[in-house]
């Protein structure tokens, strides 16, 4: 399907063509970087959605290309996956309706600790974390269905549980963590500890490359010392563990 809003074909070709065969990392000079920095950069670049015929609907939007055939007909959740999420979603819905007073949370500005404890016990903070680490092991689609339930009932809880497991510690660990990191942190963030994500700074938001917070190794090499300042860190005041983006 083509719409009048779509960018001209030459522009799309110019913006996607160079990236289709090579990963962007291969055009960045990594020769003067430390091995760790070069490896981190290449991992980040290779994780990009390709901006070509393999790209997703969303990634193509960034080059003005509307690939509607990727979203129509809308992909249905498989019956098997739906069944896997059903019991948890029913439990979550009943819990929210019977035990979460969204107006009271808005009035007081506080989420009762009992709600947090109950949701941890239910696995609502670890929906996609595999069972071996204490999570529910459900799919991204079932996670999305849970987010819809939270969103239909209370925006405060929605931000709490989604910041925790969308940008907080569980998701980056699942994607990029070593087995040792997963074994150490996933059980904690699955069942007892809220996490948060610290990227934004005064001069860095949409453009993370602009950030200035530094991670310096301590003299004895036993710890990283963070020097700098972060802003707008959802969940920070309740978090026991953070993902911190640093240079
Ligand atoms: C409720 C809330 C919760 C948040 N939680 C967190 C959190 O947990 N952790 C965290 O690190 N941060 C958090 N943030 C910060 C958020 O991630 C940043 O606000 C966001 O990254 C945008 O950065 P910025 O505010 O510096 O805006 P800017 O980057 O200055 O952007 C300002 C405007 O310019 C536009 N713009 C920017 N660059 C371009 C471009 N290249 N092309 C076209 N338009 C552009 C943007 O779309 C925007 O409209 C939170 C913010 C809010 C509002």
Coordinates of C-alpha atoms and ligand atoms in Angstrom, one line a residue:
X1 CA 0.0 0.0 0.0
X2 CA 1.4 3.4 -1.0
X3 CA 0.3 6.7 0.6
X4 CA 0.9 10.3 -0.4
X5 CA 2.9 10.8 2.8
X6 CA 5.6 8.3 1.8
X7 CA 9.0 9.6 1.0
X8 CA 10.1 9.5 -2.7
X9 CA 11.7 6.2 -3.7
X10 CA 15.1 7.8 -4.4
X11 CA 15.3 9.2 -0.9
X12 CA 14.4 5.9 0.6
X13 CA 17.0 4.2 -1.5
X14 CA 19.6 6.8 -0.5
X15 CA 18.9 6.4 3.2
X16 CA 18.6 2.6 3.3
X17 CA 20.9 1.4 0.5
X18 CA 24.2 1.9 2.2
X19 CA 23.0 0.0 5.3
X20 CA 21.5 -3.0 3.7
X21 CA 24.5 -5.2 3.2
X22 CA 27.0 -3.9 5.8
X23 CA 26.3 -3.3 9.4
X24 CA 26.8 0.3 10.4
X25 CA 29.7 -0.8 12.8
X26 CA 31.8 -1.6 9.8
X27 CA 31.8 2.1 8.6
X28 CA 32.8 3.4 12.1
X29 CA 36.5 3.6 12.8
X30 CA 37.0 1.5 15.9
X31 CA 40.8 1.2 15.5
X32 CA 41.5 3.9 18.2
X33 CA 39.0 2.5 20.7
X34 CA 39.7 0.2 23.5
X35 CA 38.7 -3.5 22.8
X36 CA 35.8 -3.2 25.2
X37 CA 34.5 0.0 23.7
X38 CA 34.8 -1.3 20.1
X39 CA 33.0 -4.6 21.1
X40 CA 30.2 -2.7 22.8
X41 CA 29.8 -0.4 19.8
X42 CA 29.7 -3.3 17.4
X43 CA 27.1 -5.1 19.5
X44 CA 24.9 -2.0 19.6
X45 CA 25.2 -1.4 15.9
X46 CA 24.5 -5.1 15.0
X47 CA 21.4 -4.9 17.1
X48 CA 19.9 -2.2 14.9
X49 CA 16.8 -3.1 12.9
X50 CA 18.0 -3.1 9.2
X51 CA 16.6 -0.2 7.2
X52 CA 15.8 -2.3 4.1
X53 CA 13.3 -4.9 3.0
X54 CA 14.0 -6.9 6.1
X55 CA 13.2 -4.0 8.5
X56 CA 10.2 -3.8 10.7
X57 CA 7.2 -1.5 10.1
X58 CA 8.4 0.8 12.8
X59 CA 12.1 1.0 11.6
X60 CA 10.9 1.9 8.1
X61 CA 8.8 4.8 9.4
X62 CA 12.1 6.5 10.2
X63 CA 13.0 6.7 6.5
X64 CA 9.5 7.7 5.5
X65 CA 8.5 4.2 4.2
X66 CA 5.2 2.7 5.1
X67 CA 5.4 -1.1 4.9
X68 CA 1.7 -1.7 5.7
X69 CA 1.9 -5.3 4.4
X70 CA 3.9 -6.1 7.6
X71 CA 1.0 -5.1 9.9
X72 CA -2.1 -6.0 7.8
X73 CA -3.5 -8.5 8.4
X74 CA -2.5 -7.9 12.0
X75 CA -0.6 -11.0 13.3
X76 CA -2.8 -13.0 15.7
X77 CA -1.4 -14.5 18.9
X78 CA -1.2 -18.3 18.6
X79 CA -3.7 -20.3 20.6
X80 CA -0.9 -22.0 22.5
X81 CA 0.7 -18.7 23.5
X82 CA -2.6 -17.2 24.5
X83 CA -3.3 -20.2 26.7
X84 CA 0.1 -19.9 28.4
X85 CA -0.8 -16.3 29.5
X86 CA -4.4 -16.8 30.4
X87 CA -4.1 -17.9 34.1
X88 CA -1.7 -15.1 35.0
X89 CA -3.7 -12.5 33.2
X90 CA -7.0 -13.5 34.9
X91 CA -5.2 -13.5 38.2
X92 CA -3.8 -10.0 37.5
X93 CA -7.1 -8.6 36.4
X94 CA -8.9 -9.8 39.5
X95 CA -6.1 -8.5 41.7
X96 CA -6.1 -5.1 40.2
X97 CA -9.9 -4.8 40.4
X98 CA -10.1 -6.0 44.0
X99 CA -7.0 -4.6 45.6
X100 CA -5.6 -1.6 43.8
X101 CA -7.3 1.8 44.5
X102 CA -6.0 3.9 41.7
X103 CA -7.7 7.1 43.0
X104 CA -6.1 6.7 46.4
X105 CA -2.7 6.3 44.8
X106 CA -3.3 9.5 42.8
X107 CA -4.4 11.3 46.0
X108 CA -1.5 10.2 48.2
X109 CA 1.2 9.9 45.5
X110 CA 2.2 6.5 47.1
X111 CA 1.7 3.0 45.9
X112 CA 1.0 0.8 48.9
X113 CA 3.9 -1.6 49.7
X114 CA 1.3 -4.4 50.0
X115 CA 0.4 -4.0 46.3
X116 CA 4.1 -4.1 45.3
X117 CA 4.7 -7.2 47.5
X118 CA 1.6 -9.0 46.1
X119 CA 2.6 -8.2 42.5
X120 CA 6.1 -9.5 43.1
X121 CA 4.6 -12.7 44.5
X122 CA 2.4 -13.0 41.5
X123 CA 5.4 -12.7 39.1
X124 CA 4.1 -9.4 37.6
X125 CA 7.6 -7.9 37.8
X126 CA 9.1 -10.8 35.9
X127 CA 6.6 -11.6 33.2
X128 CA 9.2 -12.3 30.5
X129 CA 11.9 -13.6 32.8
X130 CA 12.4 -17.4 32.2
X131 CA 11.1 -19.7 34.9
X132 CA 14.6 -20.9 35.8
X133 CA 15.4 -17.4 37.2
X134 CA 12.1 -17.1 39.0
X135 CA 10.0 -15.4 36.4
X136 CA 6.8 -16.4 34.6
X137 CA 8.5 -17.1 31.2
X138 CA 5.8 -15.6 29.2
X139 CA 6.0 -14.1 25.7
X140 CA 6.3 -10.4 24.6
X141 CA 2.7 -10.6 23.5
X142 CA 1.5 -11.8 26.9
X143 CA 3.6 -9.1 28.4
X144 CA 1.8 -6.6 26.2
X145 CA -1.5 -7.9 27.3
X146 CA -0.5 -7.5 30.9
X147 CA 0.6 -3.9 30.2
X148 CA -2.9 -3.3 28.7
X149 CA -4.5 -4.5 31.9
X150 CA -2.3 -2.4 34.1
X151 CA -2.9 0.6 31.8
X152 CA -6.6 0.1 32.0
X153 CA -6.6 0.3 35.8
X154 CA -3.7 2.5 37.1
X155 CA -1.1 4.6 35.3
X156 CA 1.2 4.7 38.4
X157 CA 1.5 0.9 38.6
X158 CA 1.9 0.7 34.8
X159 CA 4.9 3.0 35.0
X160 CA 6.4 1.1 37.9
X161 CA 6.1 -2.4 36.5
X162 CA 6.9 -1.5 32.9
X163 CA 9.9 0.8 33.6
X164 CA 11.2 -2.1 35.7
X165 CA 11.0 -4.8 33.1
X166 CA 11.1 -2.8 29.8
X167 CA 14.1 -0.6 30.4
X168 CA 15.2 -1.6 33.9
X169 CA 17.5 -4.5 34.8
X170 CA 15.6 -7.6 33.5
X171 CA 15.4 -6.8 29.8
X172 CA 19.0 -5.7 29.0
X173 CA 20.2 -8.7 31.1
X174 CA 18.0 -11.1 29.1
X175 CA 19.3 -9.6 25.8
X176 CA 23.0 -9.0 26.6
X177 CA 23.8 -10.4 30.1
X178 CA 26.3 -13.1 30.7
X179 CA 25.1 -16.3 32.4
X180 CA 26.8 -15.2 35.6
X181 CA 25.0 -11.8 35.6
X182 CA 21.7 -13.5 34.8
X183 CA 22.1 -16.0 37.7
X184 CA 23.1 -13.2 40.1
X185 CA 20.5 -10.5 39.2
X186 CA 17.5 -12.0 37.6
X187 CA 16.1 -13.8 40.7
X188 CA 16.5 -10.6 42.7
X189 CA 14.7 -8.4 40.2
X190 CA 12.1 -11.1 39.5
X191 CA 10.8 -11.5 43.0
X192 CA 11.9 -8.7 45.3
X193 CA 13.9 -5.8 44.0
X194 CA 12.6 -2.9 41.8
X195 CA 15.0 -1.7 39.1
X196 CA 15.3 1.5 37.1
X197 CA 17.1 2.8 34.0
X198 CA 19.3 6.0 34.1
X199 CA 20.2 7.4 30.7
X200 CA 18.8 11.0 30.5
X201 CA 21.0 13.9 31.5
X202 CA 20.7 17.7 31.1
X203 CA 22.2 17.5 27.6
X204 CA 21.4 13.9 26.6
X205 CA 17.9 12.5 26.0
X206 CA 17.1 11.5 22.4
X207 CA 20.8 11.8 21.7
X208 CA 22.5 9.5 24.2
X209 CA 25.9 9.9 22.5
X210 CA 25.9 13.4 24.1
X211 CA 26.0 12.0 27.6
X212 CA 28.8 13.0 29.9
X213 CA 28.5 10.7 33.0
X214 CA 31.6 8.7 33.3
X215 CA 32.3 5.3 34.8
X216 CA 35.8 5.2 36.2
X217 CA 37.4 2.1 37.6
X218 CA 38.5 2.5 41.2
X219 CA 42.2 2.5 41.9
X220 CA 42.1 -1.1 43.3
X221 CA 40.0 -2.2 40.3
X222 CA 37.2 -3.5 42.4
X223 CA 34.4 -1.1 41.5
X224 CA 33.1 1.4 39.0
X225 CA 32.8 5.0 40.3
X226 CA 30.1 7.0 38.5
X227 CA 30.9 10.7 38.0
X228 CA 28.1 12.8 36.6
X229 CA 24.4 13.5 37.0
X230 CA 21.3 11.8 35.7
X231 CA 17.7 13.1 35.3
X232 CA 14.2 11.7 35.2
X233 CA 14.9 8.2 36.4
X234 CA 11.5 6.4 36.7
X235 CA 11.4 4.1 39.8
X236 CA 14.6 5.6 41.2
X237 CA 13.4 6.2 44.7
X238 CA 12.2 2.6 45.1
X239 CA 14.9 0.9 43.1
X240 CA 17.5 -1.4 44.6
X241 CA 19.4 -1.9 41.4
X242 CA 19.9 0.3 38.3
X243 CA 21.0 0.2 34.7
X244 CA 23.3 3.2 34.3
X245 CA 24.4 4.4 30.9
X246 CA 27.9 5.8 31.1
X247 CA 30.9 6.6 29.1
Ligands
LIG1 C1 7.4 10.3 32.4 C2 8.9 10.2 31.9 C3 9.7 9.2 32.4 C4 11.0 9.1 32.0 N1 11.7 8.0 32.5 C5 13.0 8.0 32.2 C6 13.9 6.9 32.8 O1 13.4 6.1 33.5 N2 15.2 6.9 32.5 C7 15.7 7.9 31.7 O2 16.9 7.8 31.4 N3 15.0 8.8 31.1 C8 13.7 8.9 31.4 N4 12.9 9.9 30.8 C9 13.5 10.9 29.9 C10 13.2 10.6 28.5 O3 13.8 9.4 28.1 C11 13.7 11.7 27.7 O4 12.8 12.8 28.0 C12 13.7 11.5 26.2 O5 14.8 10.6 25.9 C13 13.8 12.7 25.4 O6 14.9 13.4 25.7 P1 14.9 15.0 26.0 O7 13.8 15.2 27.0 O8 16.3 15.5 26.3 O9 14.4 15.7 24.7 P2 15.2 16.1 23.4 O10 16.1 15.0 23.1 O11 15.8 17.5 23.7 O12 14.1 16.3 22.4 C14 13.2 17.4 22.3 C15 12.3 17.3 21.1 O13 13.1 17.3 19.9 C16 12.7 16.1 19.2 N5 14.0 15.6 18.6 C17 15.1 15.3 19.2 N6 16.0 14.8 18.3 C18 15.5 14.8 17.1 C19 15.9 14.5 15.8 N7 17.2 14.0 15.6 N8 15.0 14.6 14.8 C20 13.8 15.1 15.0 N9 13.3 15.4 16.2 C21 14.1 15.3 17.3 C22 12.1 15.2 20.1 O14 11.2 14.3 19.5 C23 11.4 16.1 21.1 O15 10.2 16.4 20.6 C24 11.6 10.0 31.2 C25 10.8 11.0 30.7 C26 9.5 11.1 31.0 C27 8.6 12.2 30.5

